[in-house]
Short mmCIF file of C-alpha atoms and ligand atoms in Angstrom, two decimals:
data_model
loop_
_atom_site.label_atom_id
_atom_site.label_comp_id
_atom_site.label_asym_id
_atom_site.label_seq_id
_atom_site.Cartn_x
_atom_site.Cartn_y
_atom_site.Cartn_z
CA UNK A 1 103.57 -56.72 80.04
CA UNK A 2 103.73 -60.00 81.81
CA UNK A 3 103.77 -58.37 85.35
CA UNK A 4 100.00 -56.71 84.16
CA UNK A 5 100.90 -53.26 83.99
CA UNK A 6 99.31 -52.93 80.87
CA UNK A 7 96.06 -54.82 81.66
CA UNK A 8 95.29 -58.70 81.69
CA UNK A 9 94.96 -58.96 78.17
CA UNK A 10 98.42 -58.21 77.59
CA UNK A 11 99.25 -59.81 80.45
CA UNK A 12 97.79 -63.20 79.40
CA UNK A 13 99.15 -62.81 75.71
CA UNK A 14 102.88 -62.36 77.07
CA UNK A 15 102.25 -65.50 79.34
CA UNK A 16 101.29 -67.58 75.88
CA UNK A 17 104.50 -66.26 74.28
CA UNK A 18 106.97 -66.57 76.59
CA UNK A 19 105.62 -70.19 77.01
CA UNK A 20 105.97 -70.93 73.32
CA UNK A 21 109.64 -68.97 73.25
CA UNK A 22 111.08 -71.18 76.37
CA UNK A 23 109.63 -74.50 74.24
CA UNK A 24 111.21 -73.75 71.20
CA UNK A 25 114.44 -71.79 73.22
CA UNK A 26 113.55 -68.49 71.52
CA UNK A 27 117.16 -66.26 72.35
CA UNK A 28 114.19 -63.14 72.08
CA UNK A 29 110.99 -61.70 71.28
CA UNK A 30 111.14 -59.27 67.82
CA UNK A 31 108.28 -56.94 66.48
CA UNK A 32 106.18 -57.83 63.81
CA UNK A 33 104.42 -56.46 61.24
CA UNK A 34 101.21 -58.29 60.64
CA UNK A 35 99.24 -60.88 62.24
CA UNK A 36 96.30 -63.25 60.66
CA UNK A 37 94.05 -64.98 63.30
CA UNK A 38 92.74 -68.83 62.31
CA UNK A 39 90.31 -70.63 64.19
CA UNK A 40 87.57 -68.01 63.61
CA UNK A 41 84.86 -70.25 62.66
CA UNK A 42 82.58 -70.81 65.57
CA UNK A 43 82.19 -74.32 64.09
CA UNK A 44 85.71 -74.66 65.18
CA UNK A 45 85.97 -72.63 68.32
CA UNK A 46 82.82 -73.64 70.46
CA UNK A 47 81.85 -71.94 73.83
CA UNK A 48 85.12 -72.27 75.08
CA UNK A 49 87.28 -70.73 71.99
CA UNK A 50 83.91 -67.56 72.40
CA UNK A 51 84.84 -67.04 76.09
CA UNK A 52 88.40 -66.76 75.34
CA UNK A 53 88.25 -63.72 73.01
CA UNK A 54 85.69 -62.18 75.20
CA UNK A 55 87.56 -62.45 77.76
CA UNK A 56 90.52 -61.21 75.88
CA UNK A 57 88.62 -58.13 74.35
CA UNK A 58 87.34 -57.54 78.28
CA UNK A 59 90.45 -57.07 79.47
CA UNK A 60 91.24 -54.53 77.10
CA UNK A 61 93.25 -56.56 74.24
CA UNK A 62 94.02 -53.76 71.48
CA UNK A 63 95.75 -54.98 68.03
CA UNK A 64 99.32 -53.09 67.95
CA UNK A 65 99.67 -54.33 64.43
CA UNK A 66 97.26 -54.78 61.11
CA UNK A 67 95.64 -57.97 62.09
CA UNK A 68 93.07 -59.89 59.91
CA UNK A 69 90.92 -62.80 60.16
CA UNK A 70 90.69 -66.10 58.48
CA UNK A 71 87.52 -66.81 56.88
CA UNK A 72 84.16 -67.57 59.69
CA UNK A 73 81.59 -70.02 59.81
CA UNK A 74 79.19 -68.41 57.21
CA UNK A 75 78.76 -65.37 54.82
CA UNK A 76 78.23 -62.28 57.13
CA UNK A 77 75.71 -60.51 55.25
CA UNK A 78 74.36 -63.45 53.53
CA UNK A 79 74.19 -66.09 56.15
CA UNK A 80 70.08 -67.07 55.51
CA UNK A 81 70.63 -67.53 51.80
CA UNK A 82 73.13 -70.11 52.25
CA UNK A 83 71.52 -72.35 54.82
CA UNK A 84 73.14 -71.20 57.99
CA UNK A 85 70.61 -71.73 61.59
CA UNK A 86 70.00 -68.21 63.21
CA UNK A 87 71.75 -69.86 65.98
CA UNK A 88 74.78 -70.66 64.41
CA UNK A 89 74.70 -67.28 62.87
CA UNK A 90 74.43 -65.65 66.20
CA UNK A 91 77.76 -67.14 67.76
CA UNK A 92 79.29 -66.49 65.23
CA UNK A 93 78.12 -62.71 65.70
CA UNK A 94 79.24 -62.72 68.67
CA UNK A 95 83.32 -64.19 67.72
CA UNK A 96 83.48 -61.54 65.02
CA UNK A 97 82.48 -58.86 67.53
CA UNK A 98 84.46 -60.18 70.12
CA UNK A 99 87.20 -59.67 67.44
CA UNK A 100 85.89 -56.18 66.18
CA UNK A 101 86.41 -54.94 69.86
CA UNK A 102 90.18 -55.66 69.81
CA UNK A 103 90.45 -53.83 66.77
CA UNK A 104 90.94 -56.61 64.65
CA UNK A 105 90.13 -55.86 60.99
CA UNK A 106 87.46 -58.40 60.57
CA UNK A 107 88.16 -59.08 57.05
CA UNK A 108 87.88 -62.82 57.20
CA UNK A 109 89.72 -64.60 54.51
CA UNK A 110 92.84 -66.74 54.23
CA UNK A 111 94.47 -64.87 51.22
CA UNK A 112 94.86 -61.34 53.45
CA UNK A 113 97.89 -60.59 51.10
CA UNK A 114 95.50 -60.06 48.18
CA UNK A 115 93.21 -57.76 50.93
CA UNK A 116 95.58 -55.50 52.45
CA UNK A 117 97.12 -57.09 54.35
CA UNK A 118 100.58 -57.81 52.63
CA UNK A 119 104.05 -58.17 54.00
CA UNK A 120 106.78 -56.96 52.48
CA UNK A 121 110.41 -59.52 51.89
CA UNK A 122 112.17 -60.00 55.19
CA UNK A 123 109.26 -58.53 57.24
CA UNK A 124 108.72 -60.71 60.57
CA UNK A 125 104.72 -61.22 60.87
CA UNK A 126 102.64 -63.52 62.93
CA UNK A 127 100.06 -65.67 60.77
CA UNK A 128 98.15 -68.57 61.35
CA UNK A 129 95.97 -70.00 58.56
CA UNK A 130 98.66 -72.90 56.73
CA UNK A 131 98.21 -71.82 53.36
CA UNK A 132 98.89 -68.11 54.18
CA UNK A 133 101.82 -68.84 55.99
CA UNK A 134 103.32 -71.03 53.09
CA UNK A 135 102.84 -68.47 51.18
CA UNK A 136 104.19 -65.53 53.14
CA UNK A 137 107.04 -67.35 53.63
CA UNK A 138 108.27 -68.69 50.14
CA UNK A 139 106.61 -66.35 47.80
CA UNK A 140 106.58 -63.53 49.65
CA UNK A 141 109.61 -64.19 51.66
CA UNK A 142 108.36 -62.48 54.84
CA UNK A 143 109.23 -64.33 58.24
CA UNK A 144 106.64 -66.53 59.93
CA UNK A 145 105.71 -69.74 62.46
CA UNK A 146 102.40 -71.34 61.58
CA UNK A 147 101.08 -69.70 64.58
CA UNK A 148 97.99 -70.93 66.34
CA UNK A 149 94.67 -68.86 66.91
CA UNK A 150 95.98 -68.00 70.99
CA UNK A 151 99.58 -67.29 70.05
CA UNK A 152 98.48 -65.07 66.99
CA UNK A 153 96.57 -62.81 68.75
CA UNK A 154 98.21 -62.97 71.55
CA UNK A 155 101.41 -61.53 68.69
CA UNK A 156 98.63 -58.79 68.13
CA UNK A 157 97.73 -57.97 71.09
CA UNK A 158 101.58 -57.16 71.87
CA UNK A 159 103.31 -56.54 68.37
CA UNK A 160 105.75 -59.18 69.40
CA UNK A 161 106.52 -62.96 68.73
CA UNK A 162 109.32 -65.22 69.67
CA UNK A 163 112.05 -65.46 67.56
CA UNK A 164 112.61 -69.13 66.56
CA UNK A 165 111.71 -71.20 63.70
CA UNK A 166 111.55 -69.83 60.40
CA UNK A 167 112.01 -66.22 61.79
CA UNK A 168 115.66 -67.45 61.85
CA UNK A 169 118.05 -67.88 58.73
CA UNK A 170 118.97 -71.22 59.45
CA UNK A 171 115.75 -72.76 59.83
CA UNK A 172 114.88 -71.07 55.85
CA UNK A 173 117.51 -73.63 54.43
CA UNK A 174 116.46 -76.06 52.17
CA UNK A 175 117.00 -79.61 52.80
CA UNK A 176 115.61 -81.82 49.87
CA UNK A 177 115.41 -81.20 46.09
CA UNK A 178 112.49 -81.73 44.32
CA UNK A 179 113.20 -82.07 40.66
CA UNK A 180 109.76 -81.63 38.57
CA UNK A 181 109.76 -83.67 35.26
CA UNK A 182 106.63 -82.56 34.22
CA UNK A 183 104.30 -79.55 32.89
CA UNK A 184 102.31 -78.32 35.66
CA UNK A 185 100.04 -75.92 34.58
CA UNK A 186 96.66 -74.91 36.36
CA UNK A 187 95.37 -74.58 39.95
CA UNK A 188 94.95 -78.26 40.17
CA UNK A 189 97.80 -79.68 38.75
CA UNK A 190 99.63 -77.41 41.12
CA UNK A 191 97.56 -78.94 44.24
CA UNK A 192 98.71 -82.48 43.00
CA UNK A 193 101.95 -81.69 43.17
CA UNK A 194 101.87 -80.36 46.37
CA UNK A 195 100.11 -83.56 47.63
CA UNK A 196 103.15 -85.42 45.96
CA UNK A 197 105.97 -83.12 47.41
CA UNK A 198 104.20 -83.13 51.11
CA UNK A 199 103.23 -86.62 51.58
CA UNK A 200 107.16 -87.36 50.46
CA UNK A 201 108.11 -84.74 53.62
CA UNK A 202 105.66 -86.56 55.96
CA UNK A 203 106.32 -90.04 54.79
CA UNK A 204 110.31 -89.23 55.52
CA UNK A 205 109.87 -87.17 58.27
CA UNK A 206 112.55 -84.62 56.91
CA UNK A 207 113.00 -81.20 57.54
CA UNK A 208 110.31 -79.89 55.19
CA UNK A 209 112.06 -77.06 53.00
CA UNK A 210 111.84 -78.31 49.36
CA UNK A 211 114.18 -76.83 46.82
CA UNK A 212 112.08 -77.41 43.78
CA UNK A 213 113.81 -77.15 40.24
CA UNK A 214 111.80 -77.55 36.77
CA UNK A 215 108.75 -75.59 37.68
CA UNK A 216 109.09 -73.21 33.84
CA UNK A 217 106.16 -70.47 35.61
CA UNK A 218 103.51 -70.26 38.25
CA UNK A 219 100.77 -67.70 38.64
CA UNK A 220 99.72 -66.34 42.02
CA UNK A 221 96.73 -68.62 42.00
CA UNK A 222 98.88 -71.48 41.08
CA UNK A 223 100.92 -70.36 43.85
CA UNK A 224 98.16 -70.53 46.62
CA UNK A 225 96.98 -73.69 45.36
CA UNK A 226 100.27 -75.23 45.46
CA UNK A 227 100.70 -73.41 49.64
CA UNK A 228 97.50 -74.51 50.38
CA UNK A 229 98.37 -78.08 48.92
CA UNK A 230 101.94 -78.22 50.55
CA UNK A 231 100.52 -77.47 54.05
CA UNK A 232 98.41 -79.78 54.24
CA UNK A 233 99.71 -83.06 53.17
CA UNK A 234 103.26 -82.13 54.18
CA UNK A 235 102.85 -79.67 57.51
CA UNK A 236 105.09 -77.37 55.17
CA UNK A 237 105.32 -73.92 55.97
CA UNK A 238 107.95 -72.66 53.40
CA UNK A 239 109.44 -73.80 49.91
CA UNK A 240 111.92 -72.60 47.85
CA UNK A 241 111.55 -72.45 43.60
CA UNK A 242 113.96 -71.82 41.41
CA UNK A 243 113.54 -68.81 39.24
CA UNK A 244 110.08 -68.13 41.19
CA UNK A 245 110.34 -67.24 44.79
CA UNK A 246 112.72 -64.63 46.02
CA UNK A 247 114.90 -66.90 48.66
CA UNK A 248 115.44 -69.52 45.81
CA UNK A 249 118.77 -67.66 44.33
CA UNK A 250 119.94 -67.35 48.13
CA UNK A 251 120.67 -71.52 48.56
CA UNK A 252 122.58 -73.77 46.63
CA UNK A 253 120.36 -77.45 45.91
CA UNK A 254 120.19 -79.87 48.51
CA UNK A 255 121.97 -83.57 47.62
CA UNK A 256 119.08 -85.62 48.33
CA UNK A 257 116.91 -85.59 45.19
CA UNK A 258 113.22 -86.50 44.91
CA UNK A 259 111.94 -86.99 41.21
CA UNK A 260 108.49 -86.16 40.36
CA UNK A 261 107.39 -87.31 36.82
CA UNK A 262 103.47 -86.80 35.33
CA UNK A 263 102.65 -90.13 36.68
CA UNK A 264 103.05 -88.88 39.98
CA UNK A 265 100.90 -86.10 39.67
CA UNK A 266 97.87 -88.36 38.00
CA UNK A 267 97.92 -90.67 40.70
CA UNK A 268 97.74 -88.17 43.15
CA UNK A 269 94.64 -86.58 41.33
CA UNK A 270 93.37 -89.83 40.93
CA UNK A 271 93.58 -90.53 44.70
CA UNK A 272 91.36 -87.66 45.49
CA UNK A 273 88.35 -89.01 43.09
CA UNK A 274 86.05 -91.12 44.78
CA UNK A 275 83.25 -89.28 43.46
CA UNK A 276 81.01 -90.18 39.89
CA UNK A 277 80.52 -86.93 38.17
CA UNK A 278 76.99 -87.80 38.64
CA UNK A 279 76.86 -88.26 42.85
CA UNK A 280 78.23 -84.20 42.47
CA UNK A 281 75.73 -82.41 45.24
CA UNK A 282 77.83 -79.71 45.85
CA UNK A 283 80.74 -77.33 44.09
CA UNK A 284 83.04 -74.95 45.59
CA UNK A 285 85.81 -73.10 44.00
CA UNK A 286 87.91 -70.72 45.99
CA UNK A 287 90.20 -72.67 47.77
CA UNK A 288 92.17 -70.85 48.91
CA UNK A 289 89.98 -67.51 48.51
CA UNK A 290 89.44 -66.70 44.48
CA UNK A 291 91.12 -63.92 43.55
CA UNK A 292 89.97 -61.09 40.73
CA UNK A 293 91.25 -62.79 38.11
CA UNK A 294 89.45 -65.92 39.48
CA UNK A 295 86.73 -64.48 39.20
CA UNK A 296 86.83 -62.47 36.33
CA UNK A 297 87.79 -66.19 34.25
CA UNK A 298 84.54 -67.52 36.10
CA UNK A 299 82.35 -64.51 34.75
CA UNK A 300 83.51 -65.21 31.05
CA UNK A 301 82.47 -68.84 31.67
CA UNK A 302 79.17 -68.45 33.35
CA UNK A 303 77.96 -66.12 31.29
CA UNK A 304 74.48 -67.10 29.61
CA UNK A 305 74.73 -70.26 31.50
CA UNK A 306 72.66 -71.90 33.78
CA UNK A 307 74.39 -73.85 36.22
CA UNK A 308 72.28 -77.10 37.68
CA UNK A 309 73.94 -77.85 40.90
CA UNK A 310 74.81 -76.46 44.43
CA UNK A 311 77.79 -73.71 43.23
CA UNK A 312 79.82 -71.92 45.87
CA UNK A 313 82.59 -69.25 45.00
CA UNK A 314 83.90 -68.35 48.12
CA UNK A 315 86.16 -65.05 48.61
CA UNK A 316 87.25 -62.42 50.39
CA UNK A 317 84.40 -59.13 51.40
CA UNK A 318 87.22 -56.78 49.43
CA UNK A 319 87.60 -58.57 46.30
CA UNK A 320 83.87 -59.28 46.31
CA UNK A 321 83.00 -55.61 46.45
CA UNK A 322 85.41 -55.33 43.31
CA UNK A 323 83.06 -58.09 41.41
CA UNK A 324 80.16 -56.06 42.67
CA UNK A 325 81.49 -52.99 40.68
CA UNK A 326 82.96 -54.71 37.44
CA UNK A 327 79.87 -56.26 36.71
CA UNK A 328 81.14 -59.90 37.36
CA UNK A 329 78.77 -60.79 40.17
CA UNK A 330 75.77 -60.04 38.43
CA UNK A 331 77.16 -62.62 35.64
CA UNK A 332 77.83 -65.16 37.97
CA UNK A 333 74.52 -64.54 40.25
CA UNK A 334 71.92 -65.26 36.99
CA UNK A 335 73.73 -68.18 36.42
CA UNK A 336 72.74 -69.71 40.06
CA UNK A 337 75.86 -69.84 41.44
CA UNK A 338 76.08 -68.07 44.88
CA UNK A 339 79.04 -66.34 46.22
CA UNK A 340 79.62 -67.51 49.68
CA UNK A 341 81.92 -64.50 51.04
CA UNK A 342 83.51 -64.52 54.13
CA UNK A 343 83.64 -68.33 54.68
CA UNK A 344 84.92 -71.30 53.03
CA UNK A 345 83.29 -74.77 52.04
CA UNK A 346 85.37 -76.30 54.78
CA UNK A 347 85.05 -73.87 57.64
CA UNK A 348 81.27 -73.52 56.78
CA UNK A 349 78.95 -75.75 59.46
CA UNK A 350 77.88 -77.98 56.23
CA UNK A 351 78.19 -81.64 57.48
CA UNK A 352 75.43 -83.60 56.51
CA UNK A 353 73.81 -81.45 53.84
CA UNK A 354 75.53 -82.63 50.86
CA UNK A 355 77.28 -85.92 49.43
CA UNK A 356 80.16 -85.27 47.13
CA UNK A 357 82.12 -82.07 46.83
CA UNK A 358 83.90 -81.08 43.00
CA UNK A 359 86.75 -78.40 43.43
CA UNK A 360 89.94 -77.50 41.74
CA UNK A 361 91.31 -77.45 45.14
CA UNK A 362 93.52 -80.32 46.56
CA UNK A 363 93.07 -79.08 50.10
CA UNK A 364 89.59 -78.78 49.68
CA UNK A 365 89.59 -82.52 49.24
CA UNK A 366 91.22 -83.25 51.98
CA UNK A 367 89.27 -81.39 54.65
CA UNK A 368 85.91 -82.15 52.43
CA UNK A 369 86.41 -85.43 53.50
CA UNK A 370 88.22 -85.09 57.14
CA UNK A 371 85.97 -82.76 58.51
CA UNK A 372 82.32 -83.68 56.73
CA UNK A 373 83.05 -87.14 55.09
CA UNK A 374 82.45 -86.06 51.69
CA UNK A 375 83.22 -88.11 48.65
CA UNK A 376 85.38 -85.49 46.31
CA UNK A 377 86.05 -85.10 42.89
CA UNK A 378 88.99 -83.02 42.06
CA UNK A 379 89.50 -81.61 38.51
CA UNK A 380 90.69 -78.33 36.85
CA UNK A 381 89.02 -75.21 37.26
CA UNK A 382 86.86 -75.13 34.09
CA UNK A 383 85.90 -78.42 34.18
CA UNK A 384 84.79 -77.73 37.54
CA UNK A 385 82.35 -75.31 36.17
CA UNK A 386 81.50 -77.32 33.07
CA UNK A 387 80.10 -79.89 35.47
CA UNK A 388 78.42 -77.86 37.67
CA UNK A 389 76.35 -76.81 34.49
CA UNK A 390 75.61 -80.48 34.05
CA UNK A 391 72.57 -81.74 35.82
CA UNK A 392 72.90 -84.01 38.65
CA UNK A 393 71.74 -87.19 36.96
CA UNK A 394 73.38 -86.21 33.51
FE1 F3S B 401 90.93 -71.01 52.80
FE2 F3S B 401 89.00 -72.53 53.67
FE3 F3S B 401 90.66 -73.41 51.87
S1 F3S B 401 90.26 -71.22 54.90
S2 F3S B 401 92.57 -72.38 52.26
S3 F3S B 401 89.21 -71.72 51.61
S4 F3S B 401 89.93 -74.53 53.62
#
């Protein structure tokens, strides 16, 4: 592969991993399973992140493995409706395509284990998007790096990756206890505490594998809120819960404790709520990607409703189709909310259009503001619908 033999494609994807294995002193490259691409939005990719996969798909780059996207830059079949240029809409054409060519399934979402595209325990995959790969790893317990876009597809374009990192046993240890003294309970209280856990793992610069005891249940929605949450204020890739995730019962709990108490987790929501109720331009739930269920709850609460705001439920093409056919889409449509499939209210080319963003989603917050500057106000789920039936000035 690296000598060309099997075109430059390959060629130039074995040069990116064997790069990446000597940095991290990967013993070996291993098969995979399963690959998810980020960095799919041409908002994030620009001419030079287009040329790359053309180039890549024009040297004859196949996918070896089932490989998905994350979500694009806009709705692919309903790009007008939502305010994207024709411009925009035609790069991003062309990434997708680009993608299509490789025969990547161009499913773009970042919860591809509720689309098909689900590892089994102990499988060795190659994902990129952060909250994905937190929760492959601890709730699925399948093996990956938070890969970047070039080193994931360059994993799919061979069906290999370097084995270091959280491929190996010892890196899967936990190192700090996290003992919960409060009821969590909800997508967003779930966020908060994984703002709490991963700003403790950045603040201390440990190891970040959290052992974390008191958690009574989670949901898989609580459980990709609490990923997506952990990623991205700690860099976390994998936790362990007792009684929860499969690895838990395989490690005994670290000495060093951290204590997390309800007071923790209000001041954590707090800190994400610069925004009056009333300065609420815009609402997005489906951070990460709703699920069914998600939507199903949404449906029973939209019904016969008007809502009186900018409303975005954003999800994956599959599960959308399944909304389509059990009637929940046409609930949530009369109601004026929009389904914005495919794409994401961060990933989405959106600076500048609205103000203040309400979500259930801690992550969501954080990028809301990063990326576009937006005030936030984070809440739980049905409140977040409540208000969005609430006019703006009300
Ligand atoms: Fe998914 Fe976009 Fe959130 S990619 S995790 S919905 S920022």
């Amino acid at each position: 592969m690296l000598e060309g033999e099997q075109g430059r494609a390959v060629r130039k994807s074995m040069e990116i991993l064997t790069t990446l294995g000597t940095i991290y002193g990967a013993e070996r490259l291993i098969p995979i399973s399963s690959v998810q691409i980020a960095g799919v939005s041409y908002d994030n990719l620009g001419e030079a992140g287009l040329a790359f996969l053309q180039e890549m798909a024009d040297g004859g780059g196949k996918a070896r493995v089932l490989t998905t996207l994350n979500p694009a830059g806009m709705d692919v079949e309903n790009w007008q409706a939502l305010g994207i240029s024709p411009e925009f809409a035609e790069k991003q054409a062309r990434v997708l395509e680009a993608f299509g060519r490789m025969d990547v399934v161009v499913t773009c979402t970042c919860t591809p284990y509720l689309s098909g595209n689900l590892p089994h325990f102990g499988e060795h995959i190659a994902w990129a998007e952060s909250s994905a790969v937190c929760f492959a790893n601890s709730v699925i317990g399948a093996r990956t790096n938070r890969e970047g876009g070039p080193s994931a597809l360059a994993s799919a374009l061979t069906g290999l990756t370097p084995a270091y990192g959280y491929h190996l046993d010892e890196n899967r240890r936990p190192s700090l206890s996290v003992q919960v003294e409060a009821r969590i309970e909800g997508t967003a209280q779930f966020g908060a505490l994984g703002k709490v856990i991963g700003e403790e793992l950045q603040a201390d610069q440990l190891k970040p594998v959290s052992f974390i005891t008191g958690v009574e249940r989670a949901s898989l929605e609580e459980l990709k809120s609490f990923s997506a949450s952990l990623a991205t204020y700690g860099g976390a890739a994998l936790f362990h819960m007792q009684g929860i995730t499969p690895e838990a019962g395989l490690h005994s709990t670290p000495g060093q404790t951290l204590r997390i108490a309800q007071a923790d987790l209000e001041e954590a929501g707090q800190a994400l709520n610069d925004a009056a109720p009333e300065e609420v331009d815009f609402i997005s739930l489906g951070c990460p990607h709703l699920s069914l269920q998600e939507i199903a709850h949404l449906a029973q609460l939209l019904e016969g409703q008007h809502v009186e705001r900018e409303f975005w439920i954003t999800t994956a093409r599959p599960t959308k189709q399944i909304a389509d056919r059990m009637g929940y889409t046409r609930v949530i449509e009369a109601s004026g909310a929009r389904f914005s499939v495919d794409t994401c209210c961060v990933v989405a080319p959106i600076k500048g259009r609205f103000k203040a963003l309400a979500t259930d989603s801690a992550k969501a917050c954080y990028y809301a503001y990063a990326k576009n500057g937006f005030k936030t106000a984070f809440m739980p789920f049905d409140d977040v619908v409540r208000l969005a039936l609430r006019p703006q000035s009300g």
